[in-house]
């Protein structure tokens, strides 16, 4: 399936076909063969995440998050139990490791979302973080995440 992009949202499946795609659907079950990202897209994602994966201190922290059950390792990436936890973790880590030199309109150091979106295989982190600030998400594991960085 190298070169194919498959997006699944609810019961909607969108296949951008660059090669042959075989989908087996049985009573609502979708089976994807070789579901791990490969090829150029994977190389680009690994490149964006390198600032994190090449940092031994950061990787020790992410392994503690795995041990605590906040996320699981899937290939070279990490899947978080709760997306808001991944976003909050990314916000703390971005500042701790000074991943951005930009400042927001209030003069605060901006977050660098791209490396985390690549490492956590997600998108829309900035929007989710803004929604969190506006009270749309409840962050249950905030204390656990904060403790990881102490």
PDB file of C-alpha atoms in Angstrom:
ATOM      1  CA  UNK A   1       0.000   0.000   0.000  1.00  0.00           C
ATOM      2  CA  UNK A   2       2.957   2.303  -0.362  1.00  0.00           C
ATOM      3  CA  UNK A   3       1.866   5.585  -1.839  1.00  0.00           C
ATOM      4  CA  UNK A   4      -1.790   5.265  -0.831  1.00  0.00           C
ATOM      5  CA  UNK A   5      -3.462   7.587   1.630  1.00  0.00           C
ATOM      6  CA  UNK A   6      -6.458   6.215   3.479  1.00  0.00           C
ATOM      7  CA  UNK A   7      -8.511   8.518   5.687  1.00  0.00           C
ATOM      8  CA  UNK A   8     -11.124   6.985   7.980  1.00  0.00           C
ATOM      9  CA  UNK A   9     -13.548   9.209   9.842  1.00  0.00           C
ATOM     10  CA  UNK A  10     -16.517   7.482  11.409  1.00  0.00           C
ATOM     11  CA  UNK A  11     -18.049   5.320   8.695  1.00  0.00           C
ATOM     12  CA  UNK A  12     -16.489   7.392   5.893  1.00  0.00           C
ATOM     13  CA  UNK A  13     -13.461   5.941   4.094  1.00  0.00           C
ATOM     14  CA  UNK A  14     -11.538   8.050   1.588  1.00  0.00           C
ATOM     15  CA  UNK A  15      -8.823   6.339  -0.478  1.00  0.00           C
ATOM     16  CA  UNK A  16      -6.357   8.384  -2.498  1.00  0.00           C
ATOM     17  CA  UNK A  17      -5.144   5.630  -4.780  1.00  0.00           C
ATOM     18  CA  UNK A  18      -1.636   5.751  -6.189  1.00  0.00           C
ATOM     19  CA  UNK A  19      -1.436   1.992  -6.459  1.00  0.00           C
ATOM     20  CA  UNK A  20      -3.761  -0.998  -6.080  1.00  0.00           C
ATOM     21  CA  UNK A  21      -5.829  -0.872  -2.874  1.00  0.00           C
ATOM     22  CA  UNK A  22      -7.550  -3.952  -1.504  1.00  0.00           C
ATOM     23  CA  UNK A  23     -10.136  -3.250   1.188  1.00  0.00           C
ATOM     24  CA  UNK A  24     -11.801  -6.156   2.951  1.00  0.00           C
ATOM     25  CA  UNK A  25     -15.032  -5.050   4.623  1.00  0.00           C
ATOM     26  CA  UNK A  26     -17.007  -7.581   6.621  1.00  0.00           C
ATOM     27  CA  UNK A  27     -20.014  -6.435   8.647  1.00  0.00           C
ATOM     28  CA  UNK A  28     -18.538  -3.039   9.411  1.00  0.00           C
ATOM     29  CA  UNK A  29     -14.982  -4.217   9.943  1.00  0.00           C
ATOM     30  CA  UNK A  30     -12.281  -2.684   7.782  1.00  0.00           C
ATOM     31  CA  UNK A  31      -8.955  -4.467   7.515  1.00  0.00           C
ATOM     32  CA  UNK A  32      -6.007  -2.544   6.124  1.00  0.00           C
ATOM     33  CA  UNK A  33      -2.928  -4.466   5.135  1.00  0.00           C
ATOM     34  CA  UNK A  34       0.402  -2.752   5.797  1.00  0.00           C
ATOM     35  CA  UNK A  35      -1.277   0.139   7.614  1.00  0.00           C
ATOM     36  CA  UNK A  36       2.009   1.692   8.739  1.00  0.00           C
ATOM     37  CA  UNK A  37       2.921   4.834   6.825  1.00  0.00           C
ATOM     38  CA  UNK A  38       5.638   4.156   4.278  1.00  0.00           C
ATOM     39  CA  UNK A  39       7.567   5.917   1.572  1.00  0.00           C
ATOM     40  CA  UNK A  40       8.042   9.643   1.175  1.00  0.00           C
ATOM     41  CA  UNK A  41       5.249  10.618   3.590  1.00  0.00           C
ATOM     42  CA  UNK A  42       6.824   8.512   6.357  1.00  0.00           C
ATOM     43  CA  UNK A  43      10.281   9.950   5.654  1.00  0.00           C
ATOM     44  CA  UNK A  44       8.885  13.488   5.888  1.00  0.00           C
ATOM     45  CA  UNK A  45       7.116  12.706   9.164  1.00  0.00           C
ATOM     46  CA  UNK A  46      10.258  11.134  10.617  1.00  0.00           C
ATOM     47  CA  UNK A  47      12.210  14.218   9.566  1.00  0.00           C
ATOM     48  CA  UNK A  48       9.760  16.540  11.340  1.00  0.00           C
ATOM     49  CA  UNK A  49       9.861  14.371  14.467  1.00  0.00           C
ATOM     50  CA  UNK A  50      13.675  14.045  14.498  1.00  0.00           C
ATOM     51  CA  UNK A  51      14.077  17.052  16.806  1.00  0.00           C
ATOM     52  CA  UNK A  52      12.254  14.923  19.386  1.00  0.00           C
ATOM     53  CA  UNK A  53      13.378  11.377  18.597  1.00  0.00           C
ATOM     54  CA  UNK A  54      17.051  12.398  18.615  1.00  0.00           C
ATOM     55  CA  UNK A  55      16.705  13.980  22.077  1.00  0.00           C
ATOM     56  CA  UNK A  56      17.516  11.303  24.683  1.00  0.00           C
ATOM     57  CA  UNK A  57      15.987  13.265  27.564  1.00  0.00           C
ATOM     58  CA  UNK A  58      12.719  13.710  25.661  1.00  0.00           C
ATOM     59  CA  UNK A  59      12.610  10.033  24.670  1.00  0.00           C
ATOM     60  CA  UNK A  60      13.088   9.025  28.326  1.00  0.00           C
ATOM     61  CA  UNK A  61      10.042  11.164  29.207  1.00  0.00           C
ATOM     62  CA  UNK A  62       7.896   9.671  26.432  1.00  0.00           C
ATOM     63  CA  UNK A  63       8.854   6.172  27.621  1.00  0.00           C
ATOM     64  CA  UNK A  64       7.617   7.109  31.109  1.00  0.00           C
ATOM     65  CA  UNK A  65       4.336   8.199  29.504  1.00  0.00           C
ATOM     66  CA  UNK A  66       4.116   4.732  27.898  1.00  0.00           C
ATOM     67  CA  UNK A  67       4.832   3.050  31.254  1.00  0.00           C
ATOM     68  CA  UNK A  68       2.017   5.071  32.853  1.00  0.00           C
ATOM     69  CA  UNK A  69      -0.412   4.020  30.120  1.00  0.00           C
ATOM     70  CA  UNK A  70      -0.902   7.512  28.708  1.00  0.00           C
ATOM     71  CA  UNK A  71       0.191   6.350  25.258  1.00  0.00           C
ATOM     72  CA  UNK A  72       1.471   3.275  23.412  1.00  0.00           C
ATOM     73  CA  UNK A  73       4.290   2.912  20.938  1.00  0.00           C
ATOM     74  CA  UNK A  74       3.174   2.013  17.392  1.00  0.00           C
ATOM     75  CA  UNK A  75       6.195   1.513  15.159  1.00  0.00           C
ATOM     76  CA  UNK A  76       8.279   4.643  15.601  1.00  0.00           C
ATOM     77  CA  UNK A  77       5.255   6.753  16.576  1.00  0.00           C
ATOM     78  CA  UNK A  78       3.159   7.048  19.736  1.00  0.00           C
ATOM     79  CA  UNK A  79      -0.627   6.827  20.006  1.00  0.00           C
ATOM     80  CA  UNK A  80      -2.127   8.624  22.973  1.00  0.00           C
ATOM     81  CA  UNK A  81      -5.155   7.290  24.829  1.00  0.00           C
ATOM     82  CA  UNK A  82      -6.619  10.829  24.776  1.00  0.00           C
ATOM     83  CA  UNK A  83      -5.757  13.308  22.032  1.00  0.00           C
ATOM     84  CA  UNK A  84      -6.028  16.257  24.427  1.00  0.00           C
ATOM     85  CA  UNK A  85      -3.307  14.590  26.549  1.00  0.00           C
ATOM     86  CA  UNK A  86      -1.045  14.424  23.497  1.00  0.00           C
ATOM     87  CA  UNK A  87      -1.703  18.097  22.757  1.00  0.00           C
ATOM     88  CA  UNK A  88      -1.082  19.202  26.339  1.00  0.00           C
ATOM     89  CA  UNK A  89       2.072  17.052  26.521  1.00  0.00           C
ATOM     90  CA  UNK A  90       3.259  18.681  23.284  1.00  0.00           C
ATOM     91  CA  UNK A  91       2.635  22.182  24.659  1.00  0.00           C
ATOM     92  CA  UNK A  92       4.715  21.505  27.775  1.00  0.00           C
ATOM     93  CA  UNK A  93       7.513  19.744  25.865  1.00  0.00           C
ATOM     94  CA  UNK A  94       7.641  22.436  23.170  1.00  0.00           C
ATOM     95  CA  UNK A  95       8.476  25.061  25.768  1.00  0.00           C
ATOM     96  CA  UNK A  96      10.760  22.823  27.836  1.00  0.00           C
ATOM     97  CA  UNK A  97      12.935  22.032  24.833  1.00  0.00           C
ATOM     98  CA  UNK A  98      12.664  25.510  23.239  1.00  0.00           C
ATOM     99  CA  UNK A  99      11.397  24.138  19.920  1.00  0.00           C
ATOM    100  CA  UNK A 100      10.201  27.519  18.667  1.00  0.00           C
ATOM    101  CA  UNK A 101      11.860  30.933  18.495  1.00  0.00           C
ATOM    102  CA  UNK A 102       8.620  32.650  17.442  1.00  0.00           C
ATOM    103  CA  UNK A 103       6.372  34.552  19.801  1.00  0.00           C
ATOM    104  CA  UNK A 104       2.593  34.826  19.763  1.00  0.00           C
ATOM    105  CA  UNK A 105       0.697  38.119  19.713  1.00  0.00           C
ATOM    106  CA  UNK A 106       0.913  38.332  23.528  1.00  0.00           C
ATOM    107  CA  UNK A 107       4.708  38.055  23.390  1.00  0.00           C
ATOM    108  CA  UNK A 108       4.720  34.508  24.779  1.00  0.00           C
ATOM    109  CA  UNK A 109       6.906  31.842  23.212  1.00  0.00           C
ATOM    110  CA  UNK A 110       4.886  30.041  20.521  1.00  0.00           C
ATOM    111  CA  UNK A 111       4.444  26.272  20.450  1.00  0.00           C
ATOM    112  CA  UNK A 112       6.014  24.067  17.799  1.00  0.00           C
ATOM    113  CA  UNK A 113       3.233  21.627  16.926  1.00  0.00           C
ATOM    114  CA  UNK A 114       4.589  19.976  13.743  1.00  0.00           C
ATOM    115  CA  UNK A 115       7.168  17.648  15.375  1.00  0.00           C
ATOM    116  CA  UNK A 116       4.531  16.367  17.804  1.00  0.00           C
ATOM    117  CA  UNK A 117       1.877  15.935  15.126  1.00  0.00           C
ATOM    118  CA  UNK A 118       4.398  13.781  13.246  1.00  0.00           C
ATOM    119  CA  UNK A 119       5.510  11.763  16.284  1.00  0.00           C
ATOM    120  CA  UNK A 120       1.955  11.288  17.561  1.00  0.00           C
ATOM    121  CA  UNK A 121       0.456  10.795  14.074  1.00  0.00           C
ATOM    122  CA  UNK A 122      -2.126  13.528  14.541  1.00  0.00           C
ATOM    123  CA  UNK A 123      -3.248  16.877  13.198  1.00  0.00           C
ATOM    124  CA  UNK A 124      -4.939  20.025  14.436  1.00  0.00           C
ATOM    125  CA  UNK A 125      -2.989  20.310  17.685  1.00  0.00           C
ATOM    126  CA  UNK A 126      -3.095  24.124  17.707  1.00  0.00           C
ATOM    127  CA  UNK A 127      -6.874  24.168  17.303  1.00  0.00           C
ATOM    128  CA  UNK A 128      -7.365  21.530  19.998  1.00  0.00           C
ATOM    129  CA  UNK A 129      -5.092  23.446  22.374  1.00  0.00           C
ATOM    130  CA  UNK A 130      -7.083  26.645  21.780  1.00  0.00           C
ATOM    131  CA  UNK A 131     -10.308  24.721  22.446  1.00  0.00           C
ATOM    132  CA  UNK A 132      -8.737  23.403  25.674  1.00  0.00           C
ATOM    133  CA  UNK A 133      -7.909  26.967  26.746  1.00  0.00           C
ATOM    134  CA  UNK A 134     -11.526  27.934  26.051  1.00  0.00           C
ATOM    135  CA  UNK A 135     -12.827  25.118  28.275  1.00  0.00           C
ATOM    136  CA  UNK A 136     -14.040  22.746  25.557  1.00  0.00           C
ATOM    137  CA  UNK A 137     -11.838  19.880  26.806  1.00  0.00           C
ATOM    138  CA  UNK A 138     -11.293  18.536  30.289  1.00  0.00           C
ATOM    139  CA  UNK A 139      -7.717  17.471  30.911  1.00  0.00           C
ATOM    140  CA  UNK A 140      -7.932  14.533  33.329  1.00  0.00           C
ATOM    141  CA  UNK A 141      -4.239  13.538  33.213  1.00  0.00           C
ATOM    142  CA  UNK A 142      -2.734  17.048  33.557  1.00  0.00           C
ATOM    143  CA  UNK A 143      -1.031  16.253  36.870  1.00  0.00           C
ATOM    144  CA  UNK A 144       0.486  13.030  35.479  1.00  0.00           C
ATOM    145  CA  UNK A 145       1.825  14.863  32.426  1.00  0.00           C
ATOM    146  CA  UNK A 146       3.209  17.761  34.478  1.00  0.00           C
ATOM    147  CA  UNK A 147       4.949  15.255  36.760  1.00  0.00           C
ATOM    148  CA  UNK A 148       6.717  13.675  33.770  1.00  0.00           C
ATOM    149  CA  UNK A 149       8.580  16.930  33.167  1.00  0.00           C
ATOM    150  CA  UNK A 150       9.726  17.486  36.755  1.00  0.00           C
TER     151      UNK A 150
END
